[in-house]
Amino acid sequence: MTDGNTVNRPVARPGVMAIAPYVPGKSKGSRVRTYHKLSSNETPLGPSPKAVEAYKTAASHLELYPDGSTAELREAIAGAMGINPAQIICGNGSDDLLGMITHAYIGEGDETIFTEHGFLMYRIVTLAAGGTPVVIPETDKKADVDAILAAVTPRTKIVFLANPNNPTGTYLPQSEVRRLHAGLPKNVVLVLDAAYAEYVRRNDYEAGIELVGQSENVIMTRTFSKVHGLAALRVGWAYGPEHMIDALNRIRGPFNINAPGLAAATAAIKDRAFLEAAVDHNAKWLPWLTEAFTELGIEVTPSVGNFLLLNFPEGSGLTAEAADLFLLEEGIVLRRLEPYNLPNALRMSIGSEEANRATVDALARFMKGGGEQAAHG
Ligand SMILES: *Cc1c(COP(=O)(O)O)cnc(C)c1O
């Protein structure tokens, strides 16, 4: 290891250079005019018109600092969720919150636990804080509570669980999350990343509000990027015990949410009808797409989110890579999953009716032999 004092330029801490930079979903197809971007789990409905209006109004006061306490947004979230605003903290996207939680609770030598196909940010924030990521195998593309608990050591400080998980779309029922929590030492933080909670329509699912209310070591993160359609503005929030929110408030940037983002998010969370329309659209197309792809011979991992994991047949030449190239030629962009250790799968965000039908249509041609052309031509 090089001593930082003997070289002629600054050297980042070792963990920092171990980070593989996050690669976002591609945003363009190869060369066609129209394209459907289904690579980042963005909503096809866009944001609420009320959120857009609030954003425009905020644009006429750009000389003013935003409200660093985010009081109005926290009140609006608290009202919508029936929780205490003093237990909410807002972040510049939930990625910002994941970073803050990690910086507050781990240091060099500490471990965080997450699962094999868990969200990529957990590794990045762990390494950035000088910690050691411990990655646990999944069972049937689902987090395995017993395997997670078996990996806990005295060095474990945080367990990250995306529920539902991205990119698999699978979820753990409330009973399993509670079993996980009950098995963790009381000093270990359980992060419930519920970025897709609004989409889940299952009686045995709980995003984390109840569990946070009953414990001292659980924090739930949420986002305005997905169902609310405000990914461009970077607004997320977390709900946790007051002592944790207090710790995070000490390390966050004092103005970590911009004013137009605050205004738009506050309007968005109040627009219940728009939220319901977005959830209904998803509930309609999720089963339709699952069935259509299954009929084509593509194995779809059962999803409760706004995206599908498409597993291409093994050993057939009809690989995820060939499918991706084929779709790009058609102007359809899905997400490649090599960084998630799922090299023969693609993730498709549920899009507009037009995008969904176009994707099924293109993959039908691919599966009937078009893949050969894409692979060789
Ligand atoms: C999209 C996503 C987020 C949200 O990220 P933002 O920074 O709020 O845009 C968080 N967790 C998971 C698992 C996600 O897929």
mmCIF file of C-alpha atoms and ligand atoms in Angstrom:
data_model
loop_
_atom_site.group_PDB
_atom_site.id
_atom_site.type_symbol
_atom_site.label_atom_id
_atom_site.label_comp_id
_atom_site.label_asym_id
_atom_site.label_seq_id
_atom_site.Cartn_x
_atom_site.Cartn_y
_atom_site.Cartn_z
ATOM 1 C CA MET A 1 0.000 0.000 0.000
ATOM 2 C CA THR A 2 1.362 3.406 -1.011
ATOM 3 C CA ASP A 3 1.836 5.926 1.760
ATOM 4 C CA GLY A 4 -0.252 8.969 0.774
ATOM 5 C CA ASN A 5 2.488 11.332 1.969
ATOM 6 C CA THR A 6 5.164 10.075 -0.386
ATOM 7 C CA VAL A 7 3.306 10.456 -3.691
ATOM 8 C CA ASN A 8 2.894 13.728 -5.515
ATOM 9 C CA ARG A 9 -0.892 13.873 -5.600
ATOM 10 C CA PRO A 10 -3.812 13.144 -3.252
ATOM 11 C CA VAL A 11 -4.741 9.477 -2.827
ATOM 12 C CA ALA A 12 -8.301 8.417 -1.973
ATOM 13 C CA ARG A 13 -8.868 5.976 0.906
ATOM 14 C CA PRO A 14 -8.584 2.336 -0.236
ATOM 15 C CA GLY A 15 -12.372 1.647 -0.097
ATOM 16 C CA VAL A 16 -13.070 4.517 -2.458
ATOM 17 C CA MET A 17 -11.026 3.115 -5.330
ATOM 18 C CA ALA A 18 -12.640 -0.331 -4.832
ATOM 19 C CA ILE A 19 -15.994 1.125 -5.897
ATOM 20 C CA ALA A 20 -17.161 0.201 -9.381
ATOM 21 C CA PRO A 21 -18.880 3.433 -10.487
ATOM 22 C CA TYR A 22 -22.682 3.130 -10.677
ATOM 23 C CA VAL A 23 -23.783 2.746 -14.307
ATOM 24 C CA PRO A 24 -27.305 4.124 -14.830
ATOM 25 C CA GLY A 25 -29.755 2.542 -17.288
ATOM 26 C CA LYS A 26 -29.009 3.459 -20.890
ATOM 27 C CA SER A 27 -31.240 6.202 -22.158
ATOM 28 C CA LYS A 28 -31.135 5.764 -25.935
ATOM 29 C CA GLY A 29 -31.569 3.028 -28.513
ATOM 30 C CA SER A 30 -29.020 2.615 -31.307
ATOM 31 C CA ARG A 31 -30.313 4.556 -34.260
ATOM 32 C CA VAL A 32 -34.072 4.629 -34.541
ATOM 33 C CA ARG A 33 -36.217 7.731 -34.202
ATOM 34 C CA THR A 34 -38.675 6.686 -31.557
ATOM 35 C CA TYR A 35 -37.553 4.874 -28.496
ATOM 36 C CA HIS A 36 -38.997 3.529 -25.306
ATOM 37 C CA LYS A 37 -36.749 3.979 -22.293
ATOM 38 C CA LEU A 38 -37.678 1.153 -19.925
ATOM 39 C CA SER A 39 -34.321 0.915 -18.175
ATOM 40 C CA SER A 40 -34.650 2.940 -14.962
ATOM 41 C CA ASN A 41 -38.068 2.100 -13.487
ATOM 42 C CA GLU A 42 -39.428 5.548 -14.299
ATOM 43 C CA THR A 43 -43.204 5.938 -14.422
ATOM 44 C CA PRO A 44 -44.869 6.171 -17.860
ATOM 45 C CA LEU A 45 -47.428 8.598 -16.406
ATOM 46 C CA GLY A 46 -44.893 11.290 -15.501
ATOM 47 C CA PRO A 47 -45.465 13.476 -12.432
ATOM 48 C CA SER A 48 -48.756 14.881 -11.148
ATOM 49 C CA PRO A 49 -49.696 18.086 -13.024
ATOM 50 C CA LYS A 50 -49.995 19.693 -9.595
ATOM 51 C CA ALA A 51 -46.355 18.860 -8.899
ATOM 52 C CA VAL A 52 -45.327 20.436 -12.214
ATOM 53 C CA GLU A 53 -47.289 23.574 -11.364
ATOM 54 C CA ALA A 54 -45.622 23.814 -7.936
ATOM 55 C CA TYR A 55 -42.226 23.353 -9.588
ATOM 56 C CA LYS A 56 -42.906 26.215 -12.002
ATOM 57 C CA THR A 57 -44.020 28.500 -9.201
ATOM 58 C CA ALA A 58 -40.821 27.707 -7.279
ATOM 59 C CA ALA A 59 -38.823 28.633 -10.396
ATOM 60 C CA SER A 60 -39.671 32.307 -9.878
ATOM 61 C CA HIS A 61 -37.764 32.388 -6.560
ATOM 62 C CA LEU A 62 -34.495 30.700 -7.378
ATOM 63 C CA GLU A 63 -32.486 33.344 -5.511
ATOM 64 C CA LEU A 64 -33.829 32.072 -2.164
ATOM 65 C CA TYR A 65 -32.325 29.230 -0.156
ATOM 66 C CA PRO A 66 -34.714 26.331 0.343
ATOM 67 C CA ASP A 67 -36.191 25.611 3.785
ATOM 68 C CA GLY A 68 -33.386 23.502 5.238
ATOM 69 C CA SER A 69 -35.752 21.921 7.777
ATOM 70 C CA THR A 70 -38.069 20.685 4.976
ATOM 71 C CA ALA A 71 -40.930 21.314 7.410
ATOM 72 C CA GLU A 72 -43.718 21.597 4.856
ATOM 73 C CA LEU A 73 -42.769 18.441 2.990
ATOM 74 C CA ARG A 74 -42.341 16.447 6.204
ATOM 75 C CA GLU A 75 -45.787 17.632 7.366
ATOM 76 C CA ALA A 76 -47.306 16.575 4.049
ATOM 77 C CA ILE A 77 -45.646 13.141 4.188
ATOM 78 C CA ALA A 78 -46.642 12.710 7.829
ATOM 79 C CA GLY A 79 -50.238 13.598 6.969
ATOM 80 C CA ALA A 80 -50.386 11.159 4.076
ATOM 81 C CA MET A 81 -48.818 8.320 6.066
ATOM 82 C CA GLY A 82 -50.198 8.961 9.542
ATOM 83 C CA ILE A 83 -46.753 9.287 11.127
ATOM 84 C CA ASN A 84 -44.829 11.802 13.237
ATOM 85 C CA PRO A 85 -43.059 14.495 11.134
ATOM 86 C CA ALA A 86 -40.253 14.680 13.728
ATOM 87 C CA GLN A 87 -39.304 11.132 12.745
ATOM 88 C CA ILE A 88 -38.884 11.999 9.050
ATOM 89 C CA ILE A 89 -35.753 13.230 7.298
ATOM 90 C CA CYS A 90 -35.600 14.188 3.620
ATOM 91 C CA GLY A 91 -32.717 13.514 1.277
ATOM 92 C CA ASN A 92 -31.482 14.357 -2.197
ATOM 93 C CA GLY A 93 -33.025 11.135 -3.481
ATOM 94 C CA SER A 94 -33.035 8.095 -1.248
ATOM 95 C CA ASP A 95 -29.472 7.426 -2.430
ATOM 96 C CA ASP A 96 -28.457 10.454 -0.357
ATOM 97 C CA LEU A 97 -30.199 8.958 2.678
ATOM 98 C CA LEU A 98 -28.540 5.560 2.201
ATOM 99 C CA GLY A 99 -25.193 7.367 2.158
ATOM 100 C CA MET A 100 -26.001 9.347 5.307
ATOM 101 C CA ILE A 101 -27.165 6.276 7.218
ATOM 102 C CA THR A 102 -23.985 4.455 6.281
ATOM 103 C CA HIS A 103 -21.706 7.354 7.195
ATOM 104 C CA ALA A 104 -23.459 7.763 10.541
ATOM 105 C CA TYR A 105 -23.256 4.126 11.615
ATOM 106 C CA ILE A 106 -20.179 2.497 10.105
ATOM 107 C CA GLY A 107 -16.479 3.129 9.988
ATOM 108 C CA GLU A 108 -13.389 1.238 8.897
ATOM 109 C CA GLY A 109 -13.589 -2.451 9.798
ATOM 110 C CA ASP A 110 -17.369 -2.480 10.172
ATOM 111 C CA GLU A 111 -19.525 -4.735 8.031
ATOM 112 C CA THR A 112 -22.804 -4.219 6.223
ATOM 113 C CA ILE A 113 -24.924 -7.104 4.985
ATOM 114 C CA PHE A 114 -27.058 -7.227 1.853
ATOM 115 C CA THR A 115 -28.058 -9.938 -0.585
ATOM 116 C CA GLU A 116 -26.625 -11.268 -3.823
ATOM 117 C CA HIS A 117 -28.969 -9.403 -6.164
ATOM 118 C CA GLY A 118 -29.583 -6.486 -3.816
ATOM 119 C CA PHE A 119 -29.570 -2.858 -4.958
ATOM 120 C CA LEU A 120 -26.088 -1.731 -6.120
ATOM 121 C CA MET A 121 -25.992 1.392 -3.968
ATOM 122 C CA TYR A 122 -25.504 -0.668 -0.794
ATOM 123 C CA ARG A 123 -22.060 -1.767 -1.903
ATOM 124 C CA ILE A 124 -21.136 1.732 -3.046
ATOM 125 C CA VAL A 125 -22.162 3.494 0.175
ATOM 126 C CA THR A 126 -20.460 0.830 2.293
ATOM 127 C CA LEU A 127 -17.127 1.123 0.495
ATOM 128 C CA ALA A 128 -17.400 4.913 0.446
ATOM 129 C CA ALA A 129 -17.635 4.887 4.255
ATOM 130 C CA GLY A 130 -14.627 2.576 4.572
ATOM 131 C CA GLY A 131 -16.720 -0.454 5.550
ATOM 132 C CA THR A 132 -16.748 -4.036 4.321
ATOM 133 C CA PRO A 133 -19.705 -5.347 2.283
ATOM 134 C CA VAL A 134 -20.840 -8.887 3.160
ATOM 135 C CA VAL A 135 -22.941 -10.328 0.354
ATOM 136 C CA ILE A 136 -25.385 -13.144 1.140
ATOM 137 C CA PRO A 137 -26.684 -15.674 -1.421
ATOM 138 C CA GLU A 138 -30.403 -15.578 -2.205
ATOM 139 C CA THR A 139 -32.831 -18.475 -2.524
ATOM 140 C CA ASP A 140 -35.024 -18.380 -5.649
ATOM 141 C CA LYS A 141 -33.999 -14.728 -6.181
ATOM 142 C CA LYS A 142 -35.315 -13.819 -2.744
ATOM 143 C CA ALA A 143 -33.537 -12.600 0.367
ATOM 144 C CA ASP A 144 -32.994 -15.525 2.743
ATOM 145 C CA VAL A 145 -33.564 -14.455 6.351
ATOM 146 C CA ASP A 146 -31.724 -17.405 7.894
ATOM 147 C CA ALA A 147 -28.694 -16.874 5.660
ATOM 148 C CA ILE A 148 -28.599 -13.173 6.571
ATOM 149 C CA LEU A 149 -28.839 -13.886 10.302
ATOM 150 C CA ALA A 150 -26.128 -16.543 10.059
ATOM 151 C CA ALA A 151 -23.740 -13.937 8.608
ATOM 152 C CA VAL A 152 -24.099 -11.438 11.456
ATOM 153 C CA THR A 153 -20.853 -10.901 13.386
ATOM 154 C CA PRO A 154 -19.843 -8.432 16.116
ATOM 155 C CA ARG A 155 -18.637 -6.200 13.259
ATOM 156 C CA THR A 156 -22.051 -6.055 11.565
ATOM 157 C CA LYS A 157 -23.534 -2.572 11.845
ATOM 158 C CA ILE A 158 -26.154 -2.374 9.078
ATOM 159 C CA VAL A 159 -28.399 -4.838 7.198
ATOM 160 C CA PHE A 160 -29.872 -3.452 3.968
ATOM 161 C CA LEU A 161 -33.054 -4.980 2.608
ATOM 162 C CA ALA A 162 -34.797 -3.605 -0.457
ATOM 163 C CA ASN A 163 -38.403 -4.698 -0.143
ATOM 164 C CA PRO A 164 -39.504 -5.202 -2.863
ATOM 165 C CA ASN A 165 -36.029 -5.746 -4.250
ATOM 166 C CA ASN A 166 -34.670 -4.147 -7.410
ATOM 167 C CA PRO A 167 -33.878 -5.770 -9.873
ATOM 168 C CA THR A 168 -35.620 -9.050 -8.981
ATOM 169 C CA GLY A 169 -39.060 -7.621 -8.117
ATOM 170 C CA THR A 170 -39.473 -10.137 -5.292
ATOM 171 C CA TYR A 171 -40.500 -9.222 -1.746
ATOM 172 C CA LEU A 172 -40.459 -10.569 1.786
ATOM 173 C CA PRO A 173 -43.774 -10.756 3.649
ATOM 174 C CA GLN A 174 -44.154 -8.865 6.915
ATOM 175 C CA SER A 175 -43.649 -12.070 8.939
ATOM 176 C CA GLU A 176 -40.214 -12.650 7.395
ATOM 177 C CA VAL A 177 -39.102 -9.035 7.889
ATOM 178 C CA ARG A 178 -40.140 -9.309 11.532
ATOM 179 C CA ARG A 179 -38.258 -12.562 11.921
ATOM 180 C CA LEU A 180 -35.175 -10.874 10.449
ATOM 181 C CA HIS A 181 -35.533 -7.953 12.835
ATOM 182 C CA ALA A 182 -36.095 -10.199 15.856
ATOM 183 C CA GLY A 183 -32.898 -12.120 15.082
ATOM 184 C CA LEU A 184 -30.651 -9.049 14.797
ATOM 185 C CA PRO A 185 -28.655 -7.650 17.724
ATOM 186 C CA LYS A 186 -30.248 -4.400 18.957
ATOM 187 C CA ASN A 187 -27.248 -2.300 17.898
ATOM 188 C CA VAL A 188 -27.530 -3.321 14.231
ATOM 189 C CA VAL A 189 -29.452 -0.934 11.960
ATOM 190 C CA LEU A 190 -32.039 -2.577 9.706
ATOM 191 C CA VAL A 191 -32.576 -0.414 6.605
ATOM 192 C CA LEU A 192 -35.849 -1.183 4.841
ATOM 193 C CA ASP A 193 -35.544 0.348 1.379
ATOM 194 C CA ALA A 194 -39.151 0.588 0.245
ATOM 195 C CA ALA A 195 -38.655 2.518 -3.008
ATOM 196 C CA TYR A 196 -41.452 0.534 -4.685
ATOM 197 C CA ALA A 197 -43.834 0.163 -1.704
ATOM 198 C CA GLU A 198 -46.714 2.023 -3.357
ATOM 199 C CA TYR A 199 -46.937 -0.566 -6.125
ATOM 200 C CA VAL A 200 -47.260 -3.598 -3.871
ATOM 201 C CA ARG A 201 -50.740 -5.077 -3.638
ATOM 202 C CA ARG A 202 -50.274 -7.927 -1.213
ATOM 203 C CA ASN A 203 -52.003 -8.345 2.138
ATOM 204 C CA ASP A 204 -48.912 -9.834 3.759
ATOM 205 C CA TYR A 205 -46.652 -6.881 2.812
ATOM 206 C CA GLU A 206 -45.711 -4.016 5.100
ATOM 207 C CA ALA A 207 -43.355 -1.277 3.934
ATOM 208 C CA GLY A 208 -41.866 -0.698 7.400
ATOM 209 C CA ILE A 209 -43.997 1.970 9.061
ATOM 210 C CA GLU A 210 -45.274 -0.380 11.764
ATOM 211 C CA LEU A 211 -41.891 -1.916 12.473
ATOM 212 C CA VAL A 212 -40.175 1.491 12.718
ATOM 213 C CA GLY A 213 -42.880 2.532 15.197
ATOM 214 C CA GLN A 214 -42.124 -0.444 17.415
ATOM 215 C CA SER A 215 -38.327 -0.478 17.449
ATOM 216 C CA GLU A 216 -35.184 1.577 17.991
ATOM 217 C CA ASN A 217 -33.057 0.183 15.161
ATOM 218 C CA VAL A 218 -35.204 0.149 12.003
ATOM 219 C CA ILE A 219 -35.255 2.911 9.382
ATOM 220 C CA MET A 220 -37.367 2.907 6.213
ATOM 221 C CA THR A 221 -36.344 4.825 3.090
ATOM 222 C CA ARG A 222 -38.778 6.009 0.411
ATOM 223 C CA THR A 223 -38.504 8.008 -2.789
ATOM 224 C CA PHE A 224 -40.359 10.441 -5.026
ATOM 225 C CA SER A 225 -38.423 9.083 -8.016
ATOM 226 C CA LYS A 226 -40.601 6.102 -8.863
ATOM 227 C CA VAL A 227 -44.397 6.170 -8.524
ATOM 228 C CA HIS A 228 -44.454 9.974 -8.088
ATOM 229 C CA GLY A 229 -42.480 10.527 -11.279
ATOM 230 C CA LEU A 230 -40.010 13.088 -9.867
ATOM 231 C CA ALA A 231 -36.707 11.279 -10.471
ATOM 232 C CA ALA A 232 -35.176 14.384 -12.061
ATOM 233 C CA LEU A 233 -35.652 16.423 -8.885
ATOM 234 C CA ARG A 234 -33.962 13.970 -6.457
ATOM 235 C CA VAL A 235 -36.236 13.799 -3.439
ATOM 236 C CA GLY A 236 -36.390 10.926 -0.964
ATOM 237 C CA TRP A 237 -37.319 10.553 2.690
ATOM 238 C CA ALA A 238 -36.683 8.259 5.596
ATOM 239 C CA TYR A 239 -38.745 7.379 8.657
ATOM 240 C CA GLY A 240 -36.962 6.165 11.755
ATOM 241 C CA PRO A 241 -36.682 6.420 15.529
ATOM 242 C CA GLU A 242 -35.992 9.961 16.738
ATOM 243 C CA HIS A 243 -32.456 9.182 17.928
ATOM 244 C CA MET A 244 -31.490 7.996 14.427
ATOM 245 C CA ILE A 245 -33.152 10.946 12.683
ATOM 246 C CA ASP A 246 -31.247 13.213 15.084
ATOM 247 C CA ALA A 247 -27.933 11.581 14.128
ATOM 248 C CA LEU A 248 -28.682 11.902 10.399
ATOM 249 C CA ASN A 249 -29.702 15.549 10.740
ATOM 250 C CA ARG A 250 -26.261 16.277 12.176
ATOM 251 C CA ILE A 251 -24.422 14.972 9.127
ATOM 252 C CA ARG A 252 -26.711 15.928 6.252
ATOM 253 C CA GLY A 253 -26.069 18.955 4.075
ATOM 254 C CA PRO A 254 -28.004 21.877 5.576
ATOM 255 C CA PHE A 255 -29.885 22.496 2.299
ATOM 256 C CA ASN A 256 -29.815 19.005 0.842
ATOM 257 C CA ILE A 257 -33.164 19.301 -0.973
ATOM 258 C CA ASN A 258 -33.623 22.000 -3.587
ATOM 259 C CA ALA A 259 -36.630 24.330 -3.418
ATOM 260 C CA PRO A 260 -38.358 23.252 -6.656
ATOM 261 C CA GLY A 261 -37.963 19.632 -5.532
ATOM 262 C CA LEU A 262 -39.511 20.405 -2.136
ATOM 263 C CA ALA A 263 -42.438 22.208 -3.750
ATOM 264 C CA ALA A 264 -43.105 19.496 -6.332
ATOM 265 C CA ALA A 265 -42.840 16.632 -3.838
ATOM 266 C CA THR A 266 -45.175 18.384 -1.386
ATOM 267 C CA ALA A 267 -47.792 18.755 -4.134
ATOM 268 C CA ALA A 268 -47.233 15.201 -5.368
ATOM 269 C CA ILE A 269 -47.841 13.468 -2.063
ATOM 270 C CA LYS A 270 -51.114 15.340 -1.636
ATOM 271 C CA ASP A 271 -52.406 14.233 -5.049
ATOM 272 C CA ARG A 272 -53.905 10.893 -4.016
ATOM 273 C CA ALA A 273 -55.924 10.488 -7.221
ATOM 274 C CA PHE A 274 -52.841 10.766 -9.389
ATOM 275 C CA LEU A 275 -50.971 8.243 -7.253
ATOM 276 C CA GLU A 276 -53.852 5.798 -7.548
ATOM 277 C CA ALA A 277 -53.940 6.185 -11.324
ATOM 278 C CA ALA A 278 -50.231 5.340 -11.513
ATOM 279 C CA VAL A 279 -50.670 2.289 -9.296
ATOM 280 C CA ASP A 280 -53.717 1.145 -11.285
ATOM 281 C CA HIS A 281 -51.826 1.407 -14.563
ATOM 282 C CA ASN A 282 -49.103 -0.784 -13.108
ATOM 283 C CA ALA A 283 -51.561 -3.297 -11.648
ATOM 284 C CA LYS A 284 -53.109 -3.693 -15.078
ATOM 285 C CA TRP A 285 -49.897 -4.205 -17.052
ATOM 286 C CA LEU A 286 -47.844 -6.235 -14.574
ATOM 287 C CA PRO A 287 -49.898 -9.448 -15.008
ATOM 288 C CA TRP A 288 -50.471 -8.793 -18.722
ATOM 289 C CA LEU A 289 -46.747 -8.537 -19.437
ATOM 290 C CA THR A 290 -45.877 -11.444 -17.141
ATOM 291 C CA GLU A 291 -48.243 -13.705 -19.054
ATOM 292 C CA ALA A 292 -47.184 -12.471 -22.484
ATOM 293 C CA PHE A 293 -43.459 -13.046 -21.845
ATOM 294 C CA THR A 294 -44.071 -16.424 -20.202
ATOM 295 C CA GLU A 295 -45.936 -17.531 -23.321
ATOM 296 C CA LEU A 296 -42.894 -16.557 -25.385
ATOM 297 C CA GLY A 297 -40.698 -18.889 -23.337
ATOM 298 C CA ILE A 298 -39.064 -16.166 -21.261
ATOM 299 C CA GLU A 299 -39.108 -16.954 -17.551
ATOM 300 C CA VAL A 300 -40.472 -14.003 -15.596
ATOM 301 C CA THR A 301 -39.566 -13.753 -11.916
ATOM 302 C CA PRO A 302 -42.838 -12.958 -10.086
ATOM 303 C CA SER A 303 -42.734 -9.201 -9.420
ATOM 304 C CA VAL A 304 -44.666 -6.875 -7.135
ATOM 305 C CA GLY A 305 -42.902 -3.727 -8.382
ATOM 306 C CA ASN A 306 -43.124 -1.600 -11.528
ATOM 307 C CA PHE A 307 -40.609 -3.723 -13.407
ATOM 308 C CA LEU A 308 -40.043 -7.303 -14.498
ATOM 309 C CA LEU A 309 -37.002 -9.535 -14.448
ATOM 310 C CA LEU A 310 -36.880 -11.421 -17.762
ATOM 311 C CA ASN A 311 -34.734 -14.561 -17.606
ATOM 312 C CA PHE A 312 -33.698 -15.791 -21.035
ATOM 313 C CA PRO A 313 -33.440 -19.543 -21.721
ATOM 314 C CA GLU A 314 -30.036 -21.001 -20.862
ATOM 315 C CA GLY A 315 -27.915 -22.551 -23.596
ATOM 316 C CA SER A 316 -30.195 -21.518 -26.458
ATOM 317 C CA GLY A 317 -28.366 -18.644 -28.138
ATOM 318 C CA LEU A 318 -31.387 -16.527 -27.224
ATOM 319 C CA THR A 319 -29.365 -14.717 -24.597
ATOM 320 C CA ALA A 320 -30.118 -11.543 -22.681
ATOM 321 C CA GLU A 321 -27.233 -9.872 -24.495
ATOM 322 C CA ALA A 322 -28.625 -10.795 -27.930
ATOM 323 C CA ALA A 323 -32.114 -9.707 -26.852
ATOM 324 C CA ASP A 324 -30.749 -6.366 -25.647
ATOM 325 C CA LEU A 325 -29.009 -5.719 -28.996
ATOM 326 C CA PHE A 326 -32.155 -6.752 -30.876
ATOM 327 C CA LEU A 327 -34.349 -4.416 -28.799
ATOM 328 C CA LEU A 328 -31.923 -1.498 -29.133
ATOM 329 C CA GLU A 329 -32.256 -1.795 -32.906
ATOM 330 C CA GLU A 330 -35.999 -1.374 -32.384
ATOM 331 C CA GLY A 331 -35.496 1.647 -30.147
ATOM 332 C CA ILE A 332 -36.427 -0.185 -26.947
ATOM 333 C CA VAL A 333 -34.048 0.165 -24.002
ATOM 334 C CA LEU A 334 -34.144 -2.332 -21.132
ATOM 335 C CA ARG A 335 -31.595 -2.777 -18.355
ATOM 336 C CA ARG A 336 -28.640 -5.161 -18.628
ATOM 337 C CA LEU A 337 -27.884 -6.839 -15.319
ATOM 338 C CA GLU A 338 -24.260 -7.995 -15.373
ATOM 339 C CA PRO A 339 -23.454 -5.716 -12.412
ATOM 340 C CA TYR A 340 -26.215 -7.501 -10.475
ATOM 341 C CA ASN A 341 -24.775 -10.915 -11.235
ATOM 342 C CA LEU A 342 -27.718 -11.719 -13.528
ATOM 343 C CA PRO A 343 -25.958 -11.834 -16.911
ATOM 344 C CA ASN A 344 -28.721 -13.714 -18.715
ATOM 345 C CA ALA A 345 -31.575 -11.495 -17.565
ATOM 346 C CA LEU A 346 -32.920 -8.092 -18.549
ATOM 347 C CA ARG A 347 -35.003 -5.794 -16.399
ATOM 348 C CA MET A 348 -37.965 -4.095 -18.039
ATOM 349 C CA SER A 349 -39.758 -1.171 -16.428
ATOM 350 C CA ILE A 350 -43.494 -1.268 -17.020
ATOM 351 C CA GLY A 351 -44.161 1.452 -19.562
ATOM 352 C CA SER A 352 -47.023 2.991 -21.476
ATOM 353 C CA GLU A 353 -49.417 0.696 -23.304
ATOM 354 C CA GLU A 354 -47.580 1.488 -26.536
ATOM 355 C CA ALA A 355 -44.164 0.689 -25.039
ATOM 356 C CA ASN A 356 -45.388 -2.505 -23.404
ATOM 357 C CA ARG A 357 -47.001 -3.823 -26.593
ATOM 358 C CA ALA A 358 -43.967 -2.850 -28.672
ATOM 359 C CA THR A 359 -41.650 -4.736 -26.309
ATOM 360 C CA VAL A 360 -43.746 -7.905 -26.349
ATOM 361 C CA ASP A 361 -44.007 -7.690 -30.117
ATOM 362 C CA ALA A 362 -40.242 -7.261 -30.555
ATOM 363 C CA LEU A 363 -39.361 -10.052 -28.135
ATOM 364 C CA ALA A 364 -41.825 -12.360 -29.891
ATOM 365 C CA ARG A 365 -39.841 -11.842 -33.101
ATOM 366 C CA PHE A 366 -36.565 -12.257 -31.262
ATOM 367 C CA MET A 367 -37.624 -15.541 -29.675
ATOM 368 C CA LYS A 368 -38.772 -16.882 -33.064
ATOM 369 C CA GLY A 369 -35.289 -16.598 -34.484
ATOM 370 C CA GLY A 370 -34.622 -12.903 -34.846
ATOM 371 C CA GLY A 371 -32.076 -13.393 -32.111
ATOM 372 C CA GLU A 372 -29.852 -15.315 -34.508
ATOM 373 C CA GLN A 373 -29.664 -12.268 -36.769
ATOM 374 C CA ALA A 374 -28.906 -9.934 -33.899
ATOM 375 C CA ALA A 375 -26.226 -12.221 -32.540
ATOM 376 C CA HIS A 376 -24.464 -12.736 -35.849
ATOM 377 C CA GLY A 377 -25.383 -9.702 -37.930
HETATM 378 C C1 LIG B 1 -34.783 3.588 -7.567
HETATM 379 C C2 LIG B 1 -34.395 3.043 -6.246
HETATM 380 C C3 LIG B 1 -34.151 3.898 -5.178
HETATM 381 C C4 LIG B 1 -34.407 5.371 -5.311
HETATM 382 O O1 LIG B 1 -33.372 6.124 -5.599
HETATM 383 P P1 LIG B 1 -33.498 7.714 -5.587
HETATM 384 O O2 LIG B 1 -32.141 8.126 -5.166
HETATM 385 O O3 LIG B 1 -34.533 8.095 -4.562
HETATM 386 O O4 LIG B 1 -33.883 8.141 -6.952
HETATM 387 C C5 LIG B 1 -33.799 3.364 -3.961
HETATM 388 N N1 LIG B 1 -33.711 2.040 -3.796
HETATM 389 C C6 LIG B 1 -33.983 1.185 -4.775
HETATM 390 C C7 LIG B 1 -33.946 -0.279 -4.522
HETATM 391 C C8 LIG B 1 -34.316 1.664 -6.043
HETATM 392 O O5 LIG B 1 -34.546 0.818 -7.045
#
